[in-house]
Short mmCIF file of C-alpha atoms and ligand atoms in Angstrom, two decimals:
data_model
loop_
_atom_site.label_atom_id
_atom_site.label_comp_id
_atom_site.label_asym_id
_atom_site.label_seq_id
_atom_site.Cartn_x
_atom_site.Cartn_y
_atom_site.Cartn_z
CA MET L 773 -14.28 59.12 0.98
CA HIS L 774 -12.48 56.15 2.43
CA ILE L 775 -9.36 54.22 1.31
CA ALA L 776 -8.38 50.71 2.43
CA ILE L 777 -4.66 49.90 2.09
CA ILE L 778 -4.10 46.14 1.90
CA SER L 779 -0.65 45.24 3.24
CA SER L 780 -0.29 41.73 1.87
CA SER L 781 2.99 40.37 3.08
CA ILE L 782 2.59 38.22 6.14
CA ARG L 783 6.27 37.35 6.34
CA PRO L 784 8.19 37.97 9.58
CA GLY L 785 10.67 40.78 8.82
CA ARG L 786 8.67 41.96 5.85
CA ASN L 787 9.67 45.18 4.09
CA SER L 788 6.70 46.11 1.91
CA HIS L 789 4.63 46.99 5.04
CA ARG L 790 6.87 50.06 5.22
CA VAL L 791 5.29 51.24 1.98
CA GLY L 792 1.77 50.67 3.36
CA LEU L 793 2.72 52.82 6.35
CA HIS L 794 4.04 55.52 4.06
CA PHE L 795 0.76 55.64 2.14
CA LYS L 796 -1.29 55.70 5.37
CA HIS L 797 0.75 58.65 6.76
CA PHE L 798 0.60 60.48 3.39
CA ILE L 799 -3.17 60.13 3.09
CA GLU L 800 -3.86 61.07 6.68
CA GLU L 801 -1.45 64.01 6.88
CA ARG L 802 -3.02 65.63 3.76
CA HIS L 803 -6.64 64.65 4.75
CA LEU L 804 -7.13 63.08 1.34
CA ALA L 805 -9.58 60.50 2.66
CA GLY L 806 -10.31 58.30 5.63
CA CYS L 807 -7.69 55.56 5.73
CA ASP L 808 -7.70 51.96 6.96
CA LEU L 809 -4.48 49.99 6.87
CA VAL L 810 -5.67 46.40 6.42
CA ASP L 811 -2.77 44.25 7.58
CA LEU L 812 -3.10 40.62 6.44
CA GLN L 813 -0.52 39.60 9.03
CA GLU L 814 -3.11 40.45 11.75
CA TYR L 815 -5.62 38.01 10.29
CA ASN L 816 -3.67 34.80 9.88
CA PHE L 817 -6.23 33.51 7.33
CA PRO L 818 -6.14 29.77 6.49
CA VAL L 819 -5.35 28.76 2.95
CA PHE L 820 -8.38 29.57 0.74
CA GLU L 821 -11.05 26.85 0.54
CA GLU L 822 -14.23 28.61 -0.61
CA ARG L 823 -15.66 32.01 -1.45
CA LEU L 824 -17.36 33.97 1.29
CA ARG L 825 -20.69 33.99 -0.56
CA PHE L 826 -20.82 30.16 -0.45
CA MET L 827 -19.71 29.76 3.18
CA GLU L 828 -22.38 28.59 5.61
CA ASN L 829 -20.56 29.78 8.78
CA PRO L 830 -17.89 32.31 7.88
CA SER L 831 -15.53 33.18 10.69
CA GLU L 832 -15.74 36.51 12.42
CA GLN L 833 -12.34 37.30 10.95
CA ILE L 834 -13.54 36.82 7.40
CA LEU L 835 -16.67 38.89 7.97
CA HIS L 836 -14.60 41.61 9.56
CA PHE L 837 -12.17 41.68 6.70
CA ALA L 838 -14.94 41.67 4.05
CA ASP L 839 -16.63 44.54 5.81
CA ARG L 840 -13.49 46.69 5.68
CA ILE L 841 -13.13 46.19 1.94
CA ALA L 842 -16.90 46.66 1.29
CA LYS L 843 -16.79 50.01 3.16
CA ALA L 844 -13.86 51.36 1.16
CA ASP L 845 -14.46 53.68 -1.76
CA GLY L 846 -11.02 52.81 -3.09
CA VAL L 847 -8.25 50.30 -2.40
CA ILE L 848 -4.47 50.36 -2.56
CA VAL L 849 -2.87 46.96 -2.79
CA ILE L 850 0.69 46.72 -1.53
CA ALA L 851 2.02 43.66 -3.37
CA PRO L 852 5.50 42.28 -2.75
CA GLU L 853 7.17 40.29 -5.52
CA TYR L 854 7.74 36.62 -4.79
CA ASN L 855 9.40 34.67 -7.64
CA GLY L 856 7.91 36.93 -10.31
CA GLY L 857 4.41 36.73 -8.85
CA TYR L 858 2.48 37.99 -5.88
CA PRO L 859 2.11 36.12 -2.51
CA ALA L 860 -0.47 33.46 -1.76
CA SER L 861 -1.77 35.63 1.08
CA LEU L 862 -2.98 38.15 -1.51
CA LYS L 863 -4.52 35.55 -3.85
CA ASN L 864 -6.29 34.15 -0.79
CA ILE L 865 -8.21 37.31 -0.11
CA ILE L 866 -8.89 38.22 -3.72
CA ASP L 867 -10.52 34.86 -4.26
CA LEU L 868 -12.42 35.07 -1.00
CA LEU L 869 -14.55 38.16 -1.88
CA SER L 870 -16.92 38.88 -4.79
CA SER L 871 -19.28 41.88 -4.73
CA GLU L 872 -16.87 43.69 -2.38
CA TRP L 873 -14.40 43.87 -5.30
CA LYS L 874 -16.81 44.72 -8.15
CA GLY L 875 -15.98 48.03 -9.77
CA LYS L 876 -13.78 49.07 -6.80
CA PRO L 877 -11.17 51.66 -7.85
CA THR L 878 -7.91 50.04 -6.92
CA GLY L 879 -4.29 51.07 -7.25
CA ILE L 880 -1.46 48.51 -7.27
CA VAL L 881 1.85 49.25 -5.57
CA THR L 882 4.55 46.63 -6.31
CA VAL L 883 7.58 46.18 -4.04
CA SER L 884 10.81 44.27 -4.15
CA THR L 885 14.27 44.33 -2.64
CA GLY L 886 15.58 43.88 -6.21
CA PRO L 887 16.13 46.55 -8.87
CA TYR L 888 12.85 46.08 -10.83
CA GLY L 889 10.48 47.19 -8.13
CA GLY L 890 8.26 44.12 -8.37
CA ALA L 891 7.00 45.07 -11.82
CA LEU L 892 7.12 41.41 -12.92
CA LEU L 893 4.12 40.54 -10.74
CA LEU L 894 1.85 42.99 -12.55
CA PRO L 895 0.65 40.68 -15.40
CA SER L 896 -0.61 38.01 -13.08
CA LEU L 897 -2.13 40.38 -10.49
CA LEU L 898 -3.76 42.60 -13.16
CA PHE L 899 -5.29 39.63 -14.84
CA THR L 900 -6.78 38.27 -11.63
CA LEU L 901 -8.23 41.67 -10.61
CA TRP L 902 -9.64 42.16 -14.09
CA LYS L 903 -11.32 38.77 -13.81
CA LYS L 904 -12.89 39.88 -10.50
CA GLY L 905 -14.29 43.07 -12.07
CA VAL L 906 -12.00 45.37 -10.10
CA TRP L 907 -11.53 48.91 -11.57
CA VAL L 908 -7.71 48.93 -11.65
CA VAL L 909 -6.54 52.54 -11.78
CA ASN L 910 -4.06 53.38 -14.46
CA ALA L 911 -1.37 54.57 -12.08
CA ARG L 912 2.02 52.92 -11.66
CA TYR L 913 3.99 52.75 -8.46
CA HIS L 914 6.99 50.45 -8.20
CA VAL L 915 9.36 50.36 -5.26
CA SER L 916 12.79 48.84 -5.83
CA ASN L 917 15.41 48.38 -3.08
CA VAL L 918 12.58 48.87 -0.58
CA GLN L 919 14.80 48.19 2.50
CA GLU L 920 16.78 51.32 1.53
CA ALA L 921 13.94 53.39 0.17
CA PHE L 922 11.85 53.45 3.38
CA ASP L 923 12.65 53.01 7.03
CA GLU L 924 10.63 50.75 9.37
CA ASN L 925 8.14 53.56 10.10
CA GLY L 926 7.45 54.14 6.45
CA THR L 927 9.51 57.29 6.21
CA PRO L 928 10.97 57.62 2.69
CA LYS L 929 14.68 58.18 2.23
CA ASP L 930 13.96 60.79 -0.44
CA PRO L 931 10.77 62.53 0.79
CA ALA L 932 10.51 65.07 -2.07
CA VAL L 933 10.69 62.59 -4.97
CA THR L 934 8.66 59.95 -3.13
CA GLY L 935 6.04 62.47 -2.12
CA LYS L 936 5.57 63.62 -5.68
CA ARG L 937 5.09 60.04 -6.88
CA THR L 938 2.71 59.20 -4.07
CA ALA L 939 0.69 62.42 -4.77
CA ASP L 940 0.38 61.48 -8.50
CA PHE L 941 -0.76 58.00 -7.57
CA THR L 942 -3.28 59.00 -4.94
CA ASP L 943 -4.62 61.79 -7.27
CA GLN L 944 -5.45 59.17 -9.90
CA LEU L 945 -7.05 56.80 -7.37
CA HIS L 946 -9.07 59.68 -5.97
CA TRP L 947 -10.28 60.71 -9.38
CA SER L 948 -11.67 57.23 -9.96
CA MET L 949 -13.26 57.13 -6.53
CA GLU L 950 -15.02 60.45 -7.20
CA ALA L 951 -16.09 59.36 -10.71
CA ARG L 952 -17.57 56.14 -9.27
CA ARG L 953 -19.37 57.97 -6.45
CA LYS L 954 -21.04 60.28 -8.98
CA MET L 955 -22.02 57.40 -11.16
CA LEU L 956 -23.60 55.56 -8.23
CA GLU L 957 -25.44 58.72 -7.16
CA ASP L 958 -26.86 59.11 -10.69
CA GLN L 959 -28.17 55.56 -10.77
C1 LIG S 2191 9.52 33.73 -1.49
C2 LIG S 2191 10.10 35.01 -1.90
C3 LIG S 2191 10.44 35.22 -3.25
C4 LIG S 2191 11.05 36.40 -3.68
N1 LIG S 2191 11.25 36.63 -5.00
C5 LIG S 2191 11.76 37.80 -5.39
C6 LIG S 2191 11.92 38.09 -6.81
O1 LIG S 2191 11.57 37.25 -7.65
N2 LIG S 2191 12.41 39.28 -7.16
C7 LIG S 2191 12.77 40.22 -6.22
O2 LIG S 2191 13.23 41.30 -6.61
N3 LIG S 2191 12.62 40.02 -4.92
C8 LIG S 2191 12.09 38.82 -4.55
N4 LIG S 2191 11.92 38.59 -3.14
C9 LIG S 2191 12.25 39.63 -2.19
C10 LIG S 2191 11.06 40.50 -1.83
O3 LIG S 2191 10.72 41.25 -2.95
C11 LIG S 2191 11.33 41.28 -0.60
O4 LIG S 2191 11.22 40.45 0.53
C12 LIG S 2191 10.54 42.56 -0.44
O5 LIG S 2191 10.91 43.11 0.79
C13 LIG S 2191 9.03 42.43 -0.47
O6 LIG S 2191 8.53 41.34 0.26
P1 LIG S 2191 8.25 41.47 1.90
O7 LIG S 2191 7.33 42.57 2.11
O8 LIG S 2191 7.67 40.10 2.25
O9 LIG S 2191 9.58 41.70 2.55
C14 LIG S 2191 11.38 37.38 -2.73
C15 LIG S 2191 11.05 37.20 -1.37
C16 LIG S 2191 10.44 35.99 -0.97
C17 LIG S 2191 10.09 35.79 0.49
#
């Protein structure tokens, strides 16, 4: 099984990437799945113009990105809160793909420097993912005061409590990934 973690902040000095690093280390150290940290900062995508399936000459970058999402059995979206919503960089890549998203077990991790852990972005992100046919996993993970909760390498300040939360979250995602795999095998 294979998990893609989408780190969606492309801001210089971003903090939410720390949470993406934490998930990558956690999954790899416990051999829960293969793990690919998909860093949108590395792509520098232009503002969305058209869906991949309607592009005549998609760039290598777009094809490379789409392939990473298509290959994943499950996705973790690391979503920072910007003014009560999620960043344009994330909307860009959700709108870009189609079949790659369909039925894909996906967990949402919201992040902010404020006290509410980015929870305010959930209604808008959930609605968009639902419209795309994504299988959003019923697991909650909100990170408040991220700059204090994780260091730059993704090491949590409180490893015991954070590890338990991360284990619960990845367990639920893994359950959905397994369930989908079995359903696809039976088809
Ligand atoms: C444009 C913008 C808007 C933001 N709005 C909020 C907000 O509404 N509430 C909040 O708690 N933090 C807000 N923040 C702080 C981010 O949550 C914070 O930067 C956090 O580290 C996650 O984003 P990052 O990964 O880009 O750093 C905002 C940051 C930016 C850049």
